Short mmCIF file of C-alpha atoms in Angstrom, two decimals:
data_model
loop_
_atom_site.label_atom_id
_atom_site.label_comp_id
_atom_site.label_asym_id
_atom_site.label_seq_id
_atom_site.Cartn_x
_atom_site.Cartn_y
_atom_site.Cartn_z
CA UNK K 1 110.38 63.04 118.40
CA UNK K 2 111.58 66.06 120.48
CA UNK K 3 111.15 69.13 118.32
CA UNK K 4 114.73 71.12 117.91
CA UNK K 5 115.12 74.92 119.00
CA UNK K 6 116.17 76.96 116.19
CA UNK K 7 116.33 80.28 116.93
CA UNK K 8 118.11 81.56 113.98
CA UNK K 9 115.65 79.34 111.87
CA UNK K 10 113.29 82.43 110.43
CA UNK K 11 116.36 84.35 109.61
CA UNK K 12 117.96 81.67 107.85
CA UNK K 13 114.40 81.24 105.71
CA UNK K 14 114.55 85.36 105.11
CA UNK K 15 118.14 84.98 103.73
CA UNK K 16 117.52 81.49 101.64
CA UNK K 17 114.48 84.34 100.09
CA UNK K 18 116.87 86.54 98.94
CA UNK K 19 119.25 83.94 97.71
CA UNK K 20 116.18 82.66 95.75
CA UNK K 21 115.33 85.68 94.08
CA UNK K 22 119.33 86.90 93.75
CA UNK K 23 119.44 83.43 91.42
CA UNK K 24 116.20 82.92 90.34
CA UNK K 25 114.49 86.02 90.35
CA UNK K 26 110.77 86.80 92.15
CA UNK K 27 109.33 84.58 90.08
CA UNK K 28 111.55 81.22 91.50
CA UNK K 29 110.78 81.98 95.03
CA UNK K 30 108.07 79.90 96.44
CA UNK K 31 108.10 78.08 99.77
CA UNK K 32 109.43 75.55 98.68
CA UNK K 33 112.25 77.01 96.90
CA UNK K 34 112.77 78.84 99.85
CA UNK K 35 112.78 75.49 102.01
CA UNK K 36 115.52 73.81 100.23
CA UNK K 37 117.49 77.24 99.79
CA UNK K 38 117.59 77.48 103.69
CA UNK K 39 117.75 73.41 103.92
CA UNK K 40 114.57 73.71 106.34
CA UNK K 41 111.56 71.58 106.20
CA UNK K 42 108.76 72.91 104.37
CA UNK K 43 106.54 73.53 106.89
CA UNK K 44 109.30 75.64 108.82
CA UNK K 45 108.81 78.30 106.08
CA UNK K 46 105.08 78.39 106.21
CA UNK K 47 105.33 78.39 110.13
CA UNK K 48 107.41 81.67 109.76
CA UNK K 49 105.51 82.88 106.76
CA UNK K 50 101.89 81.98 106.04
CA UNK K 51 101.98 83.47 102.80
CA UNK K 52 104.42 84.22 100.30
CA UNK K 53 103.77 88.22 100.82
CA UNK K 54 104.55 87.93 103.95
CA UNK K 55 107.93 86.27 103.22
CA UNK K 56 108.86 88.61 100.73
CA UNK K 57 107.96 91.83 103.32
CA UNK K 58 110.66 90.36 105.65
CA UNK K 59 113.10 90.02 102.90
CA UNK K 60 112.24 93.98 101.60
CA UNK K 61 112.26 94.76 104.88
CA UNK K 62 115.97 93.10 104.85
CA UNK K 63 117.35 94.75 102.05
CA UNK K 64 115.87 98.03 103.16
CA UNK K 65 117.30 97.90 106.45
CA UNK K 66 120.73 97.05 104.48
CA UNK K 67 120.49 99.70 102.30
CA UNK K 68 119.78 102.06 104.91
CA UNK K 69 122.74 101.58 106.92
CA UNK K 70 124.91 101.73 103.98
CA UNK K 71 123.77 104.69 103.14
CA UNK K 72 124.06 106.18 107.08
CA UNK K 73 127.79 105.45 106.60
CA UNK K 74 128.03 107.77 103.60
CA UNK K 75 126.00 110.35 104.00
CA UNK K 76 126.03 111.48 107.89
CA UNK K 77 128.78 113.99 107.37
CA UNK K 78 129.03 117.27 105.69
CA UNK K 79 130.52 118.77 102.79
CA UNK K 80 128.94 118.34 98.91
CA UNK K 81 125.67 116.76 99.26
CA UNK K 82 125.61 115.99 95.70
CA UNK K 83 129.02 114.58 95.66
CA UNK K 84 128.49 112.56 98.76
CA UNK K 85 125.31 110.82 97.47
CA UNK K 86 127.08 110.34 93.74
CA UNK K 87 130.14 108.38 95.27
CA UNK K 88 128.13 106.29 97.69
CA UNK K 89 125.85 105.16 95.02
CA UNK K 90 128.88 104.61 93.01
CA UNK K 91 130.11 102.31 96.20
CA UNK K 92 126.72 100.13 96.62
CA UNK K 93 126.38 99.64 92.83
CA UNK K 94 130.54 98.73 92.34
CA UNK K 95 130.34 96.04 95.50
CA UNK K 96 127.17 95.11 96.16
CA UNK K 97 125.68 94.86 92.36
CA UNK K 98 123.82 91.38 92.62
CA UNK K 99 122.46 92.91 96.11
CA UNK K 100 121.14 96.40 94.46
CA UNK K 101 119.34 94.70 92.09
CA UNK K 102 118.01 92.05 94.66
CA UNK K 103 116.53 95.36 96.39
CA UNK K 104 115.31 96.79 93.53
CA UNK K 105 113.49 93.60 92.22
CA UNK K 106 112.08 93.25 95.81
CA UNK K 107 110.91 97.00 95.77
CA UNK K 108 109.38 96.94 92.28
CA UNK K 109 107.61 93.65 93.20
CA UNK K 110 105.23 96.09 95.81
CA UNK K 111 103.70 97.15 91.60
CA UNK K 112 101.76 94.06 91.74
CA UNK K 113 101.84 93.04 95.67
CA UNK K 114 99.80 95.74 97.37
CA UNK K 115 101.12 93.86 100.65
CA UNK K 116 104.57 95.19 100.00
CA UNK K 117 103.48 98.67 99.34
CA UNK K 118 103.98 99.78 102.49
CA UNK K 119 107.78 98.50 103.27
CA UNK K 120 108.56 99.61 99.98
CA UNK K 121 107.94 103.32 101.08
CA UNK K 122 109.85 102.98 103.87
CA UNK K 123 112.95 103.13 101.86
CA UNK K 124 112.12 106.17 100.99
CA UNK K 125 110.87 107.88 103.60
CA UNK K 126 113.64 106.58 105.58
CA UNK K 127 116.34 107.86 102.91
CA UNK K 128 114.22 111.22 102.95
CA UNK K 129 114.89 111.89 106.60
CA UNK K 130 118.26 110.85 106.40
CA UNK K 131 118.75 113.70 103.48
CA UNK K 132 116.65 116.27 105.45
CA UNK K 133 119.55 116.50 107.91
CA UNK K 134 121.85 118.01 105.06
CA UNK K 135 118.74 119.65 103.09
CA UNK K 136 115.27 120.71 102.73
CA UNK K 137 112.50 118.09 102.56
CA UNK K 138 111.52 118.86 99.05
CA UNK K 139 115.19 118.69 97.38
CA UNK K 140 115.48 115.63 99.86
CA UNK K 141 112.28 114.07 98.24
CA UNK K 142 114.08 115.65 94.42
CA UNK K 143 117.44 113.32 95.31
CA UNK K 144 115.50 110.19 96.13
CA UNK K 145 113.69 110.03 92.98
CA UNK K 146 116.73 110.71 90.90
CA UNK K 147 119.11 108.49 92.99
CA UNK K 148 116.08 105.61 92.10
CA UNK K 149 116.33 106.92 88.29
CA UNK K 150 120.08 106.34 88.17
CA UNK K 151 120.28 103.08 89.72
CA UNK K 152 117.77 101.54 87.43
CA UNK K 153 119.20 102.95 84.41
CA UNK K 154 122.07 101.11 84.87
CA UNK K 155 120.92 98.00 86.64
CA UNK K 156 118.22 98.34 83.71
CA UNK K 157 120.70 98.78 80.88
CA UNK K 158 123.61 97.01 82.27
CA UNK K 159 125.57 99.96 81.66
CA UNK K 160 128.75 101.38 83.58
CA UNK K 161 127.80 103.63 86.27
CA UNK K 162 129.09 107.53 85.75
CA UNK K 163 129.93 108.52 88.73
CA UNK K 164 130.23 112.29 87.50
CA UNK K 165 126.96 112.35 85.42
CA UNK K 166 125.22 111.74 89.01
CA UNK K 167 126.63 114.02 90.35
CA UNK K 168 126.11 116.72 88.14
CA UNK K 169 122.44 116.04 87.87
CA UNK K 170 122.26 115.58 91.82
CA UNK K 171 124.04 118.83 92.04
CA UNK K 172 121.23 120.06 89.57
CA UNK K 173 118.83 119.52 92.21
CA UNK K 174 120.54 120.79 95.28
CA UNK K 175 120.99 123.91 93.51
CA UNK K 176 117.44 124.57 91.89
CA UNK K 177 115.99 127.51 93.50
#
């Protein structure tokens, strides 16, 4: 039997992982999950990915390279920093819910997955830089954490997000001496 060509067969497997754990949480996804998510043999996903880690660093990777461009489109201009940041996270939480907390089970997964540790801090480091443009490193560093406070609180809590309570305490932090 001829094999097929499948080019788009290891990003199909990286998306089926997110579906997986967008449905089923990081506890569903296995390979095999994964294989009949992305309707794939099972041996296509441990072709791709040897080990589960190293599935679920492509997906982070994924979601941190989604996240990053959303932000890029909110925050590259100028104005009120604090504003800016509060209205975007107000954005990605309002239409992309089920996505933000994909991320941030994906990101908190790097806790017990030392493998993950380092695409997890690429997030940051990446958001860091992107603040750094508009402030300091240290207040850039400040915003991070808190933006990662908010969104858990209410992904955490189920709660409304308040888009005016972030941006006072994001303003809080811009403006600390």
């Amino acid at each position: 039997m001829a094999r097929r060509y499948d080019p788009e067969r290891r990003q199909r497997i990286i998306d089926a992982a997110i579906r997986v754990v967008a449905d089923q949480g990081i506890g569903g996804l296995s390979h095999r999950t994964v294989a009949a998510e992305a309707d794939v043999p099972l041996g296509s996903t441990t072709y791709h990915f040897s080990t589960l880690d190293e599935l679920v660093v492509a997906a982070l990777r994924q979601a941190n390279e989604n996240g990053s461009a959303f932000f890029a489109e909110r925050l590259d201009g100028g104005g009120d920093l604090a504003a800016d940041v509060a209205r975007a996270i107000g954005e990605w939480i309002a239409r992309e819910r089920r996505w933000v907390e994909v991320e941030y089970e994906l990101y908190l997964a790097a806790l017990r997955r030392p493998a993950l540790r380092p695409v997890a801090a690429e997030w940051g480091r990446e958001f860091v830089e992107r603040l750094t443009a508009r402030t300091d490193p240290v207040t850039a560093k400040a915003l991070v954490a808190l933006v990662d406070g908010i969104c858990l609180q209410v992904l955490l809590t189920g709660a409304d997000y308040d888009e005016e309570y972030a941006r006072e305490a994001l303003s809080r932090v811009v403006r600390a001496p």
